[in-house]
XYZ file of C-alpha atoms in Angstrom:
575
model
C 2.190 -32.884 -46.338
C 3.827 -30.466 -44.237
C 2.291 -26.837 -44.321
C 2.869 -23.263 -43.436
C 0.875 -22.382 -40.719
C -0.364 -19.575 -38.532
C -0.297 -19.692 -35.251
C -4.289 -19.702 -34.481
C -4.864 -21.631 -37.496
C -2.335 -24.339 -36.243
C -5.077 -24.246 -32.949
C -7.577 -25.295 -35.045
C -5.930 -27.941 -37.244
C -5.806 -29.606 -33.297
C -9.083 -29.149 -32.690
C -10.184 -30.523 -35.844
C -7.366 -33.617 -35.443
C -8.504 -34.329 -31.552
C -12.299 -34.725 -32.638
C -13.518 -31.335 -30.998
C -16.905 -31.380 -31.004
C -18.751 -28.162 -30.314
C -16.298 -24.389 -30.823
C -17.927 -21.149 -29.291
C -15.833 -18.021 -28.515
C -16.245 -14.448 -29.079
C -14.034 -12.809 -31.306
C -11.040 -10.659 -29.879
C -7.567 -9.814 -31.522
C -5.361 -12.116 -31.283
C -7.809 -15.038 -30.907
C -10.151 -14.518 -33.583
C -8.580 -16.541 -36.379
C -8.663 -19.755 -34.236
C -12.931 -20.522 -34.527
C -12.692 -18.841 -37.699
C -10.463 -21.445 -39.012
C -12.448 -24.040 -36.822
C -15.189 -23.213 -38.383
C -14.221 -24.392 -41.758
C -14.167 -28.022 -40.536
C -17.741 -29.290 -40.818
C -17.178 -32.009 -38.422
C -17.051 -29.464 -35.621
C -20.190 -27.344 -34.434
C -18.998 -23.961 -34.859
C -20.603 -20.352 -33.108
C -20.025 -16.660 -32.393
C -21.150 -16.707 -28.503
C -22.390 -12.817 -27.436
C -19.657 -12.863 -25.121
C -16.887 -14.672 -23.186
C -18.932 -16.116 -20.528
C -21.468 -17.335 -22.651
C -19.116 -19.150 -24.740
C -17.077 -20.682 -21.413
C -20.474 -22.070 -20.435
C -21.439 -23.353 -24.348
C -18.186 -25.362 -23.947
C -18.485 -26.679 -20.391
C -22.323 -28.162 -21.404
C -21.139 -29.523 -24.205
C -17.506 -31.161 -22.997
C -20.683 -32.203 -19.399
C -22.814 -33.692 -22.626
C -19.888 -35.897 -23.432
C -17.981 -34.804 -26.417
C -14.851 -32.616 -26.742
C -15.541 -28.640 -26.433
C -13.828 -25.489 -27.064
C -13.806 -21.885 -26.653
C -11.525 -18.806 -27.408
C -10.897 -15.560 -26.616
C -8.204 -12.601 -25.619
C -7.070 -12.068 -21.995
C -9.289 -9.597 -21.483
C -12.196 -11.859 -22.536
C -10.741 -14.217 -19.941
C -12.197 -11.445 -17.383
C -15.236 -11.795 -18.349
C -15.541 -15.767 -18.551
C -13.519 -15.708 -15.161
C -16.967 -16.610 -13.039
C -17.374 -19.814 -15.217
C -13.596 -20.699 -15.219
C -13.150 -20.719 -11.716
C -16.209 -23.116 -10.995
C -15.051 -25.237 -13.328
C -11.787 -25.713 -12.181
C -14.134 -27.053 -9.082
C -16.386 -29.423 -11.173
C -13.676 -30.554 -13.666
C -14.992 -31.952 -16.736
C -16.526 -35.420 -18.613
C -15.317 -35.071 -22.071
C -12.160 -32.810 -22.599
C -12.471 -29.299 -22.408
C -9.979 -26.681 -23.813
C -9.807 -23.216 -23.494
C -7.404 -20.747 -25.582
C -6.206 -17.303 -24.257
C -4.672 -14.811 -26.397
C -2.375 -12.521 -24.881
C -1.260 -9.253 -26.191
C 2.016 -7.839 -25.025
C 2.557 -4.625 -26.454
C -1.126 -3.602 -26.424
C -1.183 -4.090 -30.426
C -5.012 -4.321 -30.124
C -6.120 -4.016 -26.019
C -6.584 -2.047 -23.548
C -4.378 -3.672 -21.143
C -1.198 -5.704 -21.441
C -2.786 -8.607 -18.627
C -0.926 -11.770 -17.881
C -2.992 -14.593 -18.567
C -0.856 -16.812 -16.215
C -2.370 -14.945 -13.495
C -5.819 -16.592 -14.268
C -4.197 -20.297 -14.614
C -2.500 -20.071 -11.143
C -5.948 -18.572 -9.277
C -7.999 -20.570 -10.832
C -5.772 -23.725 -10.313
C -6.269 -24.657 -14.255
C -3.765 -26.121 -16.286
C -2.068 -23.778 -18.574
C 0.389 -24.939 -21.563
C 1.928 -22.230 -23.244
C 2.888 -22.985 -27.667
C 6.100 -21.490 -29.133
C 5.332 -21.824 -32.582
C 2.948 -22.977 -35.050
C 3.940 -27.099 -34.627
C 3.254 -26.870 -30.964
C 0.171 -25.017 -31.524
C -1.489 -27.891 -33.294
C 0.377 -30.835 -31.144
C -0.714 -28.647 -27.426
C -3.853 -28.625 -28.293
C -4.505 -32.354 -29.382
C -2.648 -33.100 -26.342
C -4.456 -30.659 -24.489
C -8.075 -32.385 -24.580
C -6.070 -35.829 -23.594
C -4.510 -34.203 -20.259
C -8.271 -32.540 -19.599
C -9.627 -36.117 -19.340
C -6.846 -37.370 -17.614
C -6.793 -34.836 -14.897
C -10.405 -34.330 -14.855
C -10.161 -30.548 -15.573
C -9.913 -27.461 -18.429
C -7.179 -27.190 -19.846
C -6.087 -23.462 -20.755
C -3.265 -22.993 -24.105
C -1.967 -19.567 -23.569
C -0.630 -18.323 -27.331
C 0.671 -14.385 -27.805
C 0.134 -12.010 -30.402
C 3.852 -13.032 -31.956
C 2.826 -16.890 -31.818
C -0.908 -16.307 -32.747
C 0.072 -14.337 -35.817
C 3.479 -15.741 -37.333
C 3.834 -19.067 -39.378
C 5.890 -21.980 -39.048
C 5.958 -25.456 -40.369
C 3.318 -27.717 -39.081
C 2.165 -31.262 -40.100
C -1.177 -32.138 -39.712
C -2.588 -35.631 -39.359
C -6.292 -37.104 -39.413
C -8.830 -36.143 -37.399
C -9.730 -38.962 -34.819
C -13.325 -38.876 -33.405
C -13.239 -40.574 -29.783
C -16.207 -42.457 -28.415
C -18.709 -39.837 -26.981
C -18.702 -39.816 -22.843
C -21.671 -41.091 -21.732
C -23.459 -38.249 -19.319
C -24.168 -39.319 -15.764
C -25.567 -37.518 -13.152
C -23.898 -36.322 -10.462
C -25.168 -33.720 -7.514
C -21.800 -33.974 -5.748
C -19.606 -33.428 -8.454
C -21.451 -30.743 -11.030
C -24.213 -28.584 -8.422
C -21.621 -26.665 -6.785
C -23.484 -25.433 -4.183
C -21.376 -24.700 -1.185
C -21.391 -28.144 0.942
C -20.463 -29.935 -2.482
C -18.014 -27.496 -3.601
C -15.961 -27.590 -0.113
C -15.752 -31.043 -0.645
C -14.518 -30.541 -4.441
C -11.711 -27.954 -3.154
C -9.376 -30.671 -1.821
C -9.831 -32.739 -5.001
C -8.477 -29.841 -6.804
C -5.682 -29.576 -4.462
C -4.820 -32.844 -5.156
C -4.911 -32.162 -9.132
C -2.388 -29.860 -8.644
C -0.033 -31.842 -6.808
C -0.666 -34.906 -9.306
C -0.105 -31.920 -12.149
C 3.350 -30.875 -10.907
C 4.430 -34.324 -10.515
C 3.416 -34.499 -14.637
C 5.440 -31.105 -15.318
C 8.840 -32.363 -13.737
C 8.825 -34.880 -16.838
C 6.178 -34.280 -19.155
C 6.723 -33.330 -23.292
C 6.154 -30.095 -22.319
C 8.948 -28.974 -20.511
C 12.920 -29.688 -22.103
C 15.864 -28.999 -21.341
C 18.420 -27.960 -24.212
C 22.258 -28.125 -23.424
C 24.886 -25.715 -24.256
C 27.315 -24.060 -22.814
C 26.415 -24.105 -18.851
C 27.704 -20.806 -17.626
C 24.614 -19.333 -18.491
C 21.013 -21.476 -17.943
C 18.654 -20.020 -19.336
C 14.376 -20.519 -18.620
C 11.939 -19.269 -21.111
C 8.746 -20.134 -22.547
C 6.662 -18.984 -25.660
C 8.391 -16.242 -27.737
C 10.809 -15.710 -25.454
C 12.479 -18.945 -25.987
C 12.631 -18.258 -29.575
C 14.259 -14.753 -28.285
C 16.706 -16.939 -26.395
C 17.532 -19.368 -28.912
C 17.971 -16.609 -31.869
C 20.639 -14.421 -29.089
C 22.470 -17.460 -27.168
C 22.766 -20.474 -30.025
C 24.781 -22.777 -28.174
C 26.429 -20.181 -25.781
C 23.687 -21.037 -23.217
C 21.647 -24.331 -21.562
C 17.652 -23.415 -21.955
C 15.025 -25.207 -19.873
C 12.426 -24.620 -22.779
C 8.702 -24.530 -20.656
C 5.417 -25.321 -22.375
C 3.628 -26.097 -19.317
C 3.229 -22.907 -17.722
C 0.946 -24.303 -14.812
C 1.889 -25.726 -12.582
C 5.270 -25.197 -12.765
C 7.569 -27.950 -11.606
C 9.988 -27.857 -9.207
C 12.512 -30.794 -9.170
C 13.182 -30.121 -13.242
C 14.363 -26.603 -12.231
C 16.113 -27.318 -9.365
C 18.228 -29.671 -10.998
C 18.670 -27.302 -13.986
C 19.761 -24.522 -12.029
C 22.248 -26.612 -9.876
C 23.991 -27.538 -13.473
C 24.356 -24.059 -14.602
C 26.805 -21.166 -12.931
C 23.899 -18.115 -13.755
C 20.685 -18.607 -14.233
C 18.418 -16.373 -15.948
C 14.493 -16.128 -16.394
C 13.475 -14.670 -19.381
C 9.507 -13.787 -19.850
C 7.394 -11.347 -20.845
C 5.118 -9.350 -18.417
C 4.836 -10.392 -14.849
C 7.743 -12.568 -13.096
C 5.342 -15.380 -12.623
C 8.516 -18.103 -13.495
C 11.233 -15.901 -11.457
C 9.071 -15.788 -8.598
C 8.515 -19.685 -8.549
C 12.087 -20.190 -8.691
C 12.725 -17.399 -5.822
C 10.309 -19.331 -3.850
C 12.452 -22.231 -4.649
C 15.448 -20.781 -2.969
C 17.303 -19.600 -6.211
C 18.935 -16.808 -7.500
C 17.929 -15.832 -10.638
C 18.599 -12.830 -12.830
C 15.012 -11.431 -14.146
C 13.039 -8.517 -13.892
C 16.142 -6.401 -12.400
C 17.740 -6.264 -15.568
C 14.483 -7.182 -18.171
C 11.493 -4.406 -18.049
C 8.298 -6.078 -16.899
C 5.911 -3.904 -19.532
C 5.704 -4.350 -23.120
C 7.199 -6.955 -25.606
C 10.547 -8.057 -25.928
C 12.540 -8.712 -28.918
C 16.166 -10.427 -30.078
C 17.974 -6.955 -29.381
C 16.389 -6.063 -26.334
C 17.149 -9.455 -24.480
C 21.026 -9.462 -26.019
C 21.189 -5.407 -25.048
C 19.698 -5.967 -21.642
C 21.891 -9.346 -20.904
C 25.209 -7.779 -22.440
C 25.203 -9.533 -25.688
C 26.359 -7.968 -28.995
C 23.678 -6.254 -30.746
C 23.247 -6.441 -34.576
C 23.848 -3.271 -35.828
C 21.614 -1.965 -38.722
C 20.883 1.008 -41.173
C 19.076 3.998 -39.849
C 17.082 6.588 -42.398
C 18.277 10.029 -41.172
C 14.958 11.436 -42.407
C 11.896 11.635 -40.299
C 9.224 9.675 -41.371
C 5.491 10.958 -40.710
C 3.413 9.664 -38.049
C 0.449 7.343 -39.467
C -1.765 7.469 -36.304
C -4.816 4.877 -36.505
C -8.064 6.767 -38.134
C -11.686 5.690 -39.173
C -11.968 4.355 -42.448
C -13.227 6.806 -45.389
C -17.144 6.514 -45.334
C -16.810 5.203 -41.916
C -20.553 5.611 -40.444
C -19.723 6.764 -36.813
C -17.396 9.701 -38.605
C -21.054 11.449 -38.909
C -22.229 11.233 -35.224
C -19.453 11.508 -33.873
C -18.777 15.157 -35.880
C -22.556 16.163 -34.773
C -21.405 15.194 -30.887
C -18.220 17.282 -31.118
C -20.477 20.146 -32.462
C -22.181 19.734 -29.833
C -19.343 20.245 -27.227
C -21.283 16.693 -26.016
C -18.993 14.627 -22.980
C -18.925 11.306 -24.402
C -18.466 8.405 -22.419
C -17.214 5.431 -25.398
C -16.398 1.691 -25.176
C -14.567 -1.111 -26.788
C -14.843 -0.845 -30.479
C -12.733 0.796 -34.365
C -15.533 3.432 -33.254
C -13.071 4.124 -30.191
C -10.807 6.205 -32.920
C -13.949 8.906 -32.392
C -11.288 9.781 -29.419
C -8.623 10.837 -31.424
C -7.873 14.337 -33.154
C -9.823 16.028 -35.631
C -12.999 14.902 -33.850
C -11.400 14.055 -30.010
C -15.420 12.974 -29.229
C -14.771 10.243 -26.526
C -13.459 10.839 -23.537
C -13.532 7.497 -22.066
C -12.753 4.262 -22.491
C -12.600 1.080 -20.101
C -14.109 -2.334 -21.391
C -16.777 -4.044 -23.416
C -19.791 -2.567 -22.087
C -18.626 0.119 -19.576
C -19.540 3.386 -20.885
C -23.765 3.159 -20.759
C -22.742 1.774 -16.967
C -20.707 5.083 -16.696
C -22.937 7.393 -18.252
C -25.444 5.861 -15.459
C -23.003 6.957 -12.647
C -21.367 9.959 -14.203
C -24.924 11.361 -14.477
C -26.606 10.099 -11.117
C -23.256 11.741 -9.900
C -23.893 15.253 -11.407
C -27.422 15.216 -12.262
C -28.790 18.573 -14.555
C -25.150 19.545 -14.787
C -24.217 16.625 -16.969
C -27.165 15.067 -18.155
C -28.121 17.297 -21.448
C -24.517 17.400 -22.671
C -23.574 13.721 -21.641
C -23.914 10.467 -23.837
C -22.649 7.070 -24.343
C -21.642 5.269 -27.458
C -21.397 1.615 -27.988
C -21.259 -0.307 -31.031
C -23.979 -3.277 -31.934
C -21.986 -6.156 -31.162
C -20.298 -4.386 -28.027
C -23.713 -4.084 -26.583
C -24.958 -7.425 -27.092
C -21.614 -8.597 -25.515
C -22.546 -6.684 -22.503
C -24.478 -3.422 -23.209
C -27.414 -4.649 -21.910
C -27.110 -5.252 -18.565
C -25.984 -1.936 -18.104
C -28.801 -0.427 -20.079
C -31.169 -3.238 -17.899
C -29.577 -0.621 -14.837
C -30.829 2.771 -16.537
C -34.319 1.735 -16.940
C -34.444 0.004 -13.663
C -33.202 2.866 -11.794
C -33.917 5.380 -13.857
C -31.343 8.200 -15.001
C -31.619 10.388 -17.401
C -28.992 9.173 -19.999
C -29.139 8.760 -23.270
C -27.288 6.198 -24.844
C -26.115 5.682 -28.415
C -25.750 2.720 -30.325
C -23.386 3.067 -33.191
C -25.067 -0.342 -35.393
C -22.901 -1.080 -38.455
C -24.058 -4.068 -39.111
C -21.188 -6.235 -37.856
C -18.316 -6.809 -35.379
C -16.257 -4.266 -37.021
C -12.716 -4.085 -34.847
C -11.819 -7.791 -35.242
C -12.426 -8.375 -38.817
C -16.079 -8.304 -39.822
C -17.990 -11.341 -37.585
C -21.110 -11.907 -37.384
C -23.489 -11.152 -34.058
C -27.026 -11.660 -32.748
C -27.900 -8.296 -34.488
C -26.872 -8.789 -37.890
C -29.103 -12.281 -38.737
C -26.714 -14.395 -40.214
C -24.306 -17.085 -37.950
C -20.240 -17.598 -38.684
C -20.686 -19.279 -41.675
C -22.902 -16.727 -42.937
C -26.163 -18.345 -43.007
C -29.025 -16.836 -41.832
C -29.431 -17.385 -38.442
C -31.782 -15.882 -35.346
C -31.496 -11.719 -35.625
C -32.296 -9.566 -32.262
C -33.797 -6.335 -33.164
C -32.512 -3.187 -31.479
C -35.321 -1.002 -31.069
C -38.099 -3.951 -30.019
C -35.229 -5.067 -27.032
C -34.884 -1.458 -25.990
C -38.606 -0.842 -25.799
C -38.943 -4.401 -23.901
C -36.557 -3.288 -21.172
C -38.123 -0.553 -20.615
C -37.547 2.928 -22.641
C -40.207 4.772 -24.611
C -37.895 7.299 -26.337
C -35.670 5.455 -28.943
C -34.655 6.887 -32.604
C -32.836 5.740 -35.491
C -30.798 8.084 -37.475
C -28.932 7.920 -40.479
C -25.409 8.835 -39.832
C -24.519 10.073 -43.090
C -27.429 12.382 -42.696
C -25.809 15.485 -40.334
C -29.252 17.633 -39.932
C -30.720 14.682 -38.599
C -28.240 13.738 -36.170
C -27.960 16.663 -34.823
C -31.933 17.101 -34.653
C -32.256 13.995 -33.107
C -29.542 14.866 -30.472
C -30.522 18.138 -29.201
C -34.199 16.148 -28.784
C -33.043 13.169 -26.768
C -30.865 15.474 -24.790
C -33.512 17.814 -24.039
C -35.887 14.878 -22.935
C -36.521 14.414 -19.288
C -36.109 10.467 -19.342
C -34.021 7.952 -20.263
C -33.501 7.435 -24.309
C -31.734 5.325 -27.143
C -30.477 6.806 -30.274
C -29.851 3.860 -32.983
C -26.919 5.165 -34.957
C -27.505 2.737 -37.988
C -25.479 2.110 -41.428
C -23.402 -0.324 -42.746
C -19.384 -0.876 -42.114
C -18.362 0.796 -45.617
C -16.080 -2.159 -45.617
C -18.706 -4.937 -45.685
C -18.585 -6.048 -49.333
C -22.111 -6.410 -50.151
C -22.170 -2.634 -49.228
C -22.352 -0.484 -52.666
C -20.942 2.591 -52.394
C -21.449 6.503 -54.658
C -18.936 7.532 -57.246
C -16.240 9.460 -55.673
C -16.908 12.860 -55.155
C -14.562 15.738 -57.243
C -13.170 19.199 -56.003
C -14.451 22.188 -57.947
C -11.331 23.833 -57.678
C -12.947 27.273 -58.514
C -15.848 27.209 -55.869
C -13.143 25.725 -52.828
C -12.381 28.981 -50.964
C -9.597 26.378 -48.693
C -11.916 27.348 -45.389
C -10.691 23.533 -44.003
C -14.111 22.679 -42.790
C -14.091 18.966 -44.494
C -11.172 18.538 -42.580
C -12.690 18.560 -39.196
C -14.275 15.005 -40.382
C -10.259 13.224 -40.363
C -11.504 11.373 -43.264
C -8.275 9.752 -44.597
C -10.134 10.722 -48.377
C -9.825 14.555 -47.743
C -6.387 16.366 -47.817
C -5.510 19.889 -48.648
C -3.203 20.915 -51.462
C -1.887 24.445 -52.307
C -4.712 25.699 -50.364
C -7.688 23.715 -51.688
C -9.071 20.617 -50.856
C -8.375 17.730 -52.384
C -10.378 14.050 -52.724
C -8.695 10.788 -53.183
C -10.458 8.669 -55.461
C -9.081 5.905 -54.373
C -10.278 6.058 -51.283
C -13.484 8.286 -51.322
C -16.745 6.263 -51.018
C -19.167 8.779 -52.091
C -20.972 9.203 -48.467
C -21.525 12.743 -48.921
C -20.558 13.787 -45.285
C -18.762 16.285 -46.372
C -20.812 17.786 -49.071
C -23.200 18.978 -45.952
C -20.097 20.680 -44.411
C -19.411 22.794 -47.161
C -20.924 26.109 -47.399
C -19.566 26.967 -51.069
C -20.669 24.078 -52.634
C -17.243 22.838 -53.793
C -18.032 19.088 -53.058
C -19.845 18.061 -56.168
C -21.355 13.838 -56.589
């Protein structure tokens, strides 16, 4: 029966259907939903790795062991599994291997707004890119074939637009083939450097066999229509294409986005009068067909930053543009805030107090950077800011290091936290480092990690305990506070500032979201006791608002934390 499907959970139907074996990613919007949906299958072995790498190297023993493997992640998670993935490309594979990337034009959810292709073409991998929900599921059965057949990864490349939509999509049975037998094999898997020189020219070779696949593969089509315009796109942007041209344009549709082939858009482009290369991001396709000898319209009439849309490709290619209805009325900016109850609202109040420099990473805790409480001051990838705070204060010494802290959240620093922590104790500067623990991966939708005990189906599982690591690597000076609990935070701060060695504050409570977490009444306004000084309002909890000069508390939204009951100084917050 045929089925409405998202994107990612399309990915997984294939998985399931092309009897994957063993799923490990880490979770990262717009990925996540793909080994969250994988992991309802119990025919497949299903994990939360700590991090990219570690879940690129789960799926490469595994796919070595014999049986089809998979792991997923966003393209900045690529990054950090990019030591594994280019080796790979070098040992190729024994049982199939596939690898999703989630890209995120439009920085929805990221830091960056990378092209994924990038990684394909240096890494000489493979890379089919889905334009909808059906060719989610039928690109990544087909995915694990071509892995096996070319001896290599193969990386799908979905979007936030194809990740997250929902199309039709009909599923089949889930076929389990044989397992690969394992054998040994120096030359081809211990890629030391006289073995892996030899490997190089095998790749090569892959990638010559590959583009003779793409000029007449599945993957790629052609679509006729009116040939004064030809038209190549891939992923959303054929969709874009389709929805603004109709028939009023010829579209080479291509889903395999490495390598590209050559002879398909030669031949294309020699039946057409204008040809035009529509894609989001970087001009990987316009370049291959500049190096081709063409002339192609592209990037001097498209904008290489952000994501496109039906209007934008019809107003940039002088197409009609639908006109619609417009409110004349400004509508109020809704700028992303920490939930009500959040537990980093606390700390990171006590370290504005403070007048503290905070150094923050990847994490919903990186909204401490935004206004009432502007408390971070930088941000720059999983793991980065105790690095930072290492630098930054073997930079500047006394100057910075009593006023200067890093924040990271539990999960973060498992991903990669510790390595940089590993470099304070080693060499020794006097930072002190905070780790915001709420239980859970909080950005992406409430996973699990090695700190909270339980695995992704929620049994219990091996738990790492914060305060026994830190001591292990190496620091004698680590606290837990209670970030609902002001006095102490701010006790506990000045102390570990004041200290002349390195230290870890444990910032531990809950995600107010988690729904085993029970929560106070909501607290009421005495009306007559509120003098309107605005000093619960320097928390930005979304609860607290002021009305005709008094505060006010939603009760629909207040959790009871008492925060801001320690703020007041007239009592006006009562339980």
């Amino acid at each position: 029966m045929k089925q409405l499907m998202l994107g990612n959970k399309a990915v997984a139907r294939g998985l399931y259907e092309a009897g994957c074996a063993v799923v490990s990613s880490y979770p990262g919007t717009p990925s996540t939903e793909v080994t969250e949906e994988a992991a309802k299958y119990d025919e497949m072995y299903c994990e939360w790795a700590p991090n990219e790498k570690v879940a690129m190297e789960v799926a490469f023993g595994a796919c070595l062991a014999g049986k089809r493997s998979f792991c997923g992640m966003k393209h900045v998670g690529l990054n950090v599994a990019a030591d594994p993935l280019f080796t790979v490309s070098y040992t190729g594979v024994n049982a199939g291997m596939v690898i999703v990337v989630a890209d995120d034009a439009g920085m929805h959810s990221s830091q960056n707004e990378q092209d994924s292709r990038h990684h394909a073409i240096a890494s000489k991998i493979p890379m089919l890119e889905p334009s909808d929900s059906a060719e989610a599921r039928a690109f990544t059965m087909r995915a694990f074939e071509l892995s096996e057949q070319f001896d290599t990864p193969v990386i799908i490349k979905m979007c936030t637009r194809v990740a997250h939509s929902q199309s039709i999509v009909e599923p089949g049975e889930r076929v389990e083939p044989p397992v690969k037998p394992y054998e040994k094999n120096i030359g081809k898997y211990v890629m030391m450097p006289g073995n892996a020189k030899k490997r190089h020219p095998i790749v090569e070779q892959r990638t010559r066999d590959l583009i003779a696949f793409a000029e007449n593969c599945e993957f790629n089509r052609i679509e006729w229509g009116d040939t004064s315009i030809g038209i190549i796109a891939s992923s959303t942007c054929y969709q874009y294409a389709k929805e603004v041209f109709g028939e009023k344009a010829s579209i080479l549709k291509l889903g395999m986005i490495n390598p590209l082939p050559e002879k398909l858009i030669l031949d294309f482009a020699a039946k057409v009068d204008k040809l035009v290369v529509i894609e989001e991001l970087d001009p990987i396709i316009e370049n291959h067909c500049k190096q081709l000898g063409l002339t192609v319209t592209g990037k001097d009439v498209l904008p290489i930053e952000d994501e496109f849309s039906q209007n934008l490709i019809a107003e940039k290619l002088g197409m009609s543009v639908p006109k619609g209805e417009k409110l004349d009325e400004t509508m109020p900016a809704r700028p992303p805030v920490m939930c009500a109850g959040c537990p980093h609202r606390g700390m990171f109040y006590t370290l504005s107090k403070n007048k503290c420099t905070v150094l923050g990473d990847i994490g919903c805790y990186t909204l401490g950077a935004v206004a009432p409480l502007n408390a971070i001051e930088m941000t720059l990838c999983m793991g980065a800011s105790i690095s930072s705070i290492h630098g930054f204060n073997k930079a500047l010494g006394e100057e910075s290091e009593g006023k200067t802290v890093a924040v990271i959240g539990d999960s973060t620093f498992m991903h990669s936290g510790m390595t940089g922590l590993a470099n304070i104790a080693y060499n020794q500067s006097n930072s002190t480092v905070i780790i915001l623990d709420n239980s859970i991966t909080g950005m992406t939708g409430h996973q699990q990690n090695p700190t909270t005990g339980y695995n992704i189906k929620g049994d219990p599982a091996g738990k790492i305990d914060l305060e026994s690591l830190c001591r292990a690597m190496g620091f004698a000076r680590i606290r837990v506070v209670d970030p609902y609990d002001l006095k102490q935070c701010d006790t506990v701060l000045k102390e570990e500032l004041a200290a002349q060695e390195p230290s870890v504050i444990i910032s531990r409570r809950p995600c107010a979201l988690l729904k085993y977490v029970k929560h106070n009444p909501p607290l009421k306004v005495d009306k007559d006791a509120c003098r309107g000084c605005r000093s619960c309002m320097k928390l930005g909890c979304p609860a607290i608002s002021i009305k005709n000069g008094k505060a006010v508390v939603d009760a629909t939204l207040c959790v009871g934390c008492g925060v801001c009951q320690q703020m007041c100084a007239f009592d006006a917050l009562k339980a």
